[in-house]
Amino acid sequence: RLLEILPAATENESLSTRLFTADLDSTHLRYEALSYIWGAKSGIDKKHFIYVNGYRQSVTPNLHSALSSLRHPSWRRTLWVDSICINQADVQERCHQVLLMARIYAGASRVLVYLG
């Protein structure tokens, strides 16, 4: 899965995204991989929200900040973001995706590192 950040005319607009399935073997696939600090494991800091395919989803403040800074006012940006593109509630999927991470990062047009 990949996450597309939808454009917004102003910084104050909610972060709207589109999650979609993609084929890693596609020669036309272009995306950037985002590496960032997740934050506290307690879940207490999950106070920020984005919209994924029209549904509200909580994200860490650091991820919200990263996505906000990467959003463009007029064009869409396609990213691979582990906490959203991997179903974190499915242990089997997480294990499978971890095995693909080197390939996912290698296939990215760029790897973006967000430090805050």
XYZ file of N, CA and C in Angstrom:
348
model
N 0.836 -1.191 0.000
C 0.000 0.000 0.000
C 0.873 1.244 0.000
N 0.355 2.286 -0.646
C 1.019 3.581 -0.649
C 0.024 4.637 -0.202
N 0.547 5.732 0.302
C -0.271 6.826 0.803
C -0.044 8.047 -0.075
N -1.124 8.594 -0.577
C -1.049 9.793 -1.394
C -1.565 10.969 -0.572
N -0.711 11.973 -0.380
C -1.134 13.186 0.327
C -1.819 14.082 -0.696
N -3.053 14.438 -0.408
C -3.805 15.290 -1.324
C -3.441 16.749 -1.082
N -3.421 17.549 -2.136
C -3.039 18.956 -1.986
C -4.053 19.744 -1.167
N -3.596 20.863 -0.646
C -4.470 21.761 0.119
C -4.046 23.191 -0.158
N -5.022 24.044 -0.334
C -4.745 25.447 -0.656
C -4.139 26.201 0.519
N -4.496 25.792 1.751
C -3.957 26.469 2.932
C -3.404 25.446 3.916
N -2.514 25.897 4.770
C -1.921 25.022 5.781
C -2.932 24.594 6.838
N -4.007 25.343 6.997
C -4.995 25.059 8.039
C -5.972 23.952 7.674
N -5.994 23.533 6.412
C -6.908 22.470 6.003
C -6.479 21.145 6.619
N -7.464 20.285 6.896
C -7.165 18.949 7.418
C -6.307 18.195 6.415
N -5.482 17.298 6.950
C -4.663 16.457 6.082
C -5.538 15.358 5.511
N -5.721 15.374 4.206
C -6.496 14.339 3.527
C -5.553 13.508 2.680
N -5.720 12.192 2.763
C -4.851 11.275 2.045
C -5.682 10.182 1.388
N -5.030 9.453 0.504
C -5.655 8.307 -0.149
C -4.696 7.137 -0.018
N -5.171 6.039 0.542
C -4.379 4.818 0.683
C -4.777 3.890 -0.454
N -3.793 3.364 -1.166
C -4.112 2.478 -2.283
C -3.078 1.363 -2.388
N -3.492 0.280 -3.017
C -2.622 -0.875 -3.222
C -1.776 -0.637 -4.462
N -0.515 -1.004 -4.380
C 0.401 -0.817 -5.501
C 1.240 -2.074 -5.685
N 1.681 -2.294 -6.902
C 2.525 -3.435 -7.241
C 3.987 -2.984 -7.218
N 4.765 -3.537 -6.310
C 6.179 -3.154 -6.198
C 6.974 -3.451 -7.460
N 6.484 -4.371 -8.276
C 7.196 -4.737 -9.499
C 6.876 -3.823 -10.678
N 5.945 -2.906 -10.508
C 5.566 -2.004 -11.593
C 6.716 -1.050 -11.917
N 7.019 -0.926 -13.192
C 8.092 -0.017 -13.611
C 7.631 1.437 -13.587
N 6.321 1.661 -13.504
C 5.782 3.023 -13.499
C 5.522 3.548 -12.088
N 5.806 2.743 -11.097
C 5.519 3.121 -9.715
C 6.552 4.133 -9.221
N 6.078 5.293 -8.773
C 6.966 6.318 -8.210
C 6.429 6.727 -6.847
N 7.279 6.630 -5.859
C 6.906 7.009 -4.499
C 8.161 7.364 -3.726
N 7.962 8.060 -2.620
C 9.044 8.369 -1.696
C 8.765 7.605 -0.410
N 9.803 7.152 0.246
C 9.644 6.466 1.531
C 9.961 7.466 2.639
N 9.126 7.466 3.659
C 9.306 8.399 4.774
C 9.802 7.651 6.004
N 10.907 8.112 6.547
C 11.445 7.590 7.796
C 11.327 8.698 8.840
N 10.796 8.355 9.990
C 10.566 9.361 11.032
C 10.522 8.662 12.389
N 10.568 9.440 13.456
C 10.463 8.900 14.812
C 8.990 8.751 15.151
N 8.587 7.539 15.525
C 7.183 7.276 15.834
C 6.711 8.061 17.043
N 7.520 8.128 18.085
C 7.094 8.796 19.323
C 6.872 7.776 20.423
N 6.174 8.191 21.468
C 5.937 7.327 22.629
C 5.118 6.106 22.245
N 5.468 4.952 22.809
C 4.748 3.713 22.541
C 3.439 3.618 23.308
N 3.252 4.450 24.274
C 2.067 4.356 25.129
C 0.778 4.689 24.399
N 0.873 5.375 23.274
C -0.319 5.770 22.538
C -0.942 7.042 23.071
N -0.418 7.548 24.180
C -0.965 8.761 24.780
C -0.804 9.951 23.839
N 0.283 9.954 23.070
C 0.536 11.110 22.213
C -0.229 11.061 20.889
N -1.078 10.071 20.676
C -1.840 9.978 19.419
C -3.042 10.899 19.470
N -2.788 12.182 19.375
C -3.844 13.174 19.497
C -4.113 13.886 18.183
N -3.339 13.596 17.169
C -3.498 14.259 15.883
C -4.231 13.330 14.919
N -4.932 13.925 13.975
C -5.736 13.133 13.053
C -5.475 13.542 11.612
N -5.583 12.553 10.741
C -5.582 12.782 9.303
C -6.800 12.045 8.751
N -7.107 12.287 7.510
C -8.186 11.556 6.842
C -7.565 10.638 5.806
N -7.885 9.352 5.925
C -7.403 8.342 4.991
C -8.625 7.777 4.276
N -8.709 8.002 2.986
C -9.870 7.571 2.190
C -11.176 8.047 2.813
N -11.141 9.244 3.377
C -12.342 9.847 3.952
C -12.615 9.490 5.400
N -11.832 8.571 5.978
C -12.019 8.155 7.368
C -10.959 8.793 8.257
N -11.384 9.239 9.416
C -10.478 9.877 10.371
C -9.593 8.817 11.026
N -8.289 9.076 11.062
C -7.334 8.140 11.657
C -6.358 8.913 12.531
N -6.110 8.396 13.734
C -5.151 9.053 14.622
C -3.725 8.707 14.201
N -2.859 9.686 14.337
C -1.436 9.511 14.044
C -0.643 10.225 15.129
N 0.611 9.892 15.245
C 1.454 10.563 16.230
C 1.671 12.015 15.809
N 1.931 12.875 16.773
C 2.205 14.277 16.426
C 3.363 14.425 15.440
N 4.397 13.586 15.581
C 5.551 13.689 14.695
C 5.181 13.334 13.256
N 4.366 12.293 13.077
C 3.938 11.933 11.725
C 3.038 13.021 11.149
N 2.155 13.548 11.951
C 1.282 14.623 11.478
C 2.115 15.817 11.010
N 3.125 16.159 11.777
C 4.008 17.265 11.419
C 4.755 16.971 10.116
N 5.242 15.737 9.979
C 5.966 15.351 8.762
C 5.061 15.442 7.540
N 3.866 14.872 7.628
C 2.942 14.892 6.496
C 2.518 16.320 6.157
N 2.314 17.126 7.185
C 1.942 18.530 6.955
C 3.042 19.269 6.208
N 4.277 19.023 6.601
C 5.389 19.728 5.953
C 5.638 19.218 4.534
N 5.221 17.992 4.240
C 5.424 17.426 2.906
C 4.265 17.708 1.950
N 3.149 18.150 2.480
C 1.981 18.426 1.632
C 2.244 19.655 0.760
N 1.854 19.546 -0.483
C 2.027 20.636 -1.451
C 0.668 21.280 -1.720
N 0.631 22.578 -2.013
C -0.661 23.231 -2.241
C -1.357 22.831 -3.542
N -0.610 22.306 -4.522
C -1.265 22.037 -5.804
C -1.032 20.653 -6.407
N -0.138 19.860 -5.868
C 0.039 18.519 -6.422
C 0.075 17.453 -5.345
N -0.243 16.242 -5.777
C -0.293 15.083 -4.877
C 1.109 14.531 -4.683
N 1.330 13.971 -3.515
C 2.634 13.383 -3.207
C 2.401 11.962 -2.723
N 3.107 11.008 -3.310
C 2.924 9.601 -2.973
C 4.070 9.134 -2.089
N 3.695 8.561 -0.946
C 4.672 8.127 0.054
C 4.410 6.697 0.499
N 5.454 6.064 0.984
C 5.300 4.843 1.762
C 5.631 5.241 3.199
N 4.658 5.047 4.083
C 4.792 5.400 5.499
C 4.439 4.150 6.295
N 5.408 3.573 6.977
C 5.196 2.270 7.609
C 3.976 2.193 8.517
N 3.752 3.179 9.355
C 2.660 3.090 10.333
C 1.277 3.129 9.694
N 1.187 3.612 8.465
C -0.102 3.665 7.771
C -0.184 2.605 6.676
N 0.879 2.415 5.934
C 0.851 1.487 4.805
C 0.899 0.025 5.231
N 1.343 -0.235 6.434
C 1.314 -1.589 7.000
C 0.182 -1.637 8.009
N -0.649 -2.658 7.924
C -1.729 -2.838 8.898
C -1.098 -3.255 10.225
N -0.956 -2.321 11.142
C -0.273 -2.563 12.415
C -1.033 -3.535 13.317
N -2.315 -3.724 13.084
C -3.122 -4.636 13.906
C -2.982 -6.089 13.466
N -2.380 -6.327 12.311
C -2.246 -7.680 11.761
C -0.790 -8.128 11.892
N -0.516 -8.975 12.874
C 0.858 -9.409 13.158
C 1.466 -10.125 11.960
N 0.693 -10.965 11.301
C 1.205 -11.701 10.145
C 1.598 -10.742 9.015
N 0.762 -9.760 8.757
C 1.091 -8.778 7.717
C 2.321 -7.972 8.104
N 2.405 -7.571 9.367
C 3.576 -6.807 9.822
C 4.852 -7.594 9.583
N 4.839 -8.869 9.935
C 6.030 -9.713 9.746
C 6.395 -9.811 8.265
N 5.398 -9.998 7.421
C 5.634 -10.093 5.975
C 6.191 -8.776 5.432
N 5.610 -7.658 5.842
C 6.040 -6.351 5.350
C 7.455 -5.996 5.816
N 7.809 -6.403 7.023
C 9.167 -6.142 7.527
C 10.192 -6.801 6.604
N 9.855 -7.988 6.093
C 10.759 -8.670 5.166
C 10.894 -7.916 3.841
N 9.900 -7.121 3.493
C 9.919 -6.358 2.239
C 10.503 -4.954 2.385
N 10.802 -4.537 3.601
C 11.183 -3.139 3.823
C 12.431 -2.715 3.053
N 13.430 -3.568 2.961
C 14.636 -3.210 2.200
C 14.271 -2.962 0.741
N 13.412 -3.802 0.201
C 12.959 -3.650 -1.188
C 12.111 -2.385 -1.354
N 11.267 -2.104 -0.378
C 10.422 -0.905 -0.428
C 11.287 0.354 -0.426
N 12.252 0.413 0.488
C 13.136 1.583 0.545
C 14.011 1.680 -0.705
N 14.494 0.549 -1.201
C 15.336 0.561 -2.403
C 14.550 1.003 -3.635
N 13.255 0.695 -3.673
C 12.426 1.051 -4.820
C 11.923 2.484 -4.804
N 12.111 3.166 -3.697
C 11.631 4.551 -3.585
C 12.492 5.478 -4.439
N 11.853 6.496 -5.007
C 12.625 7.475 -5.781
C 13.523 8.289 -4.858
N 13.053 8.496 -3.623
C 13.836 9.164 -2.580
C 13.394 8.621 -1.233
N 14.314 8.650 -0.284
C 13.974 8.341 1.107
C 14.069 9.655 1.871
N 12.965 10.028 2.485
C 12.888 11.274 3.243
C 13.030 10.957 4.722
N 13.862 11.692 5.413
C 14.051 11.506 6.849
C 13.515 12.746 7.544
N 12.564 12.534 8.447
C 11.966 13.653 9.173
C 12.390 13.563 10.632
N 13.087 14.585 11.099
C 13.589 14.599 12.471
C 12.758 15.481 13.393
N 11.812 16.184 12.849
C 10.945 17.026 13.674
C 11.111 18.490 13.361
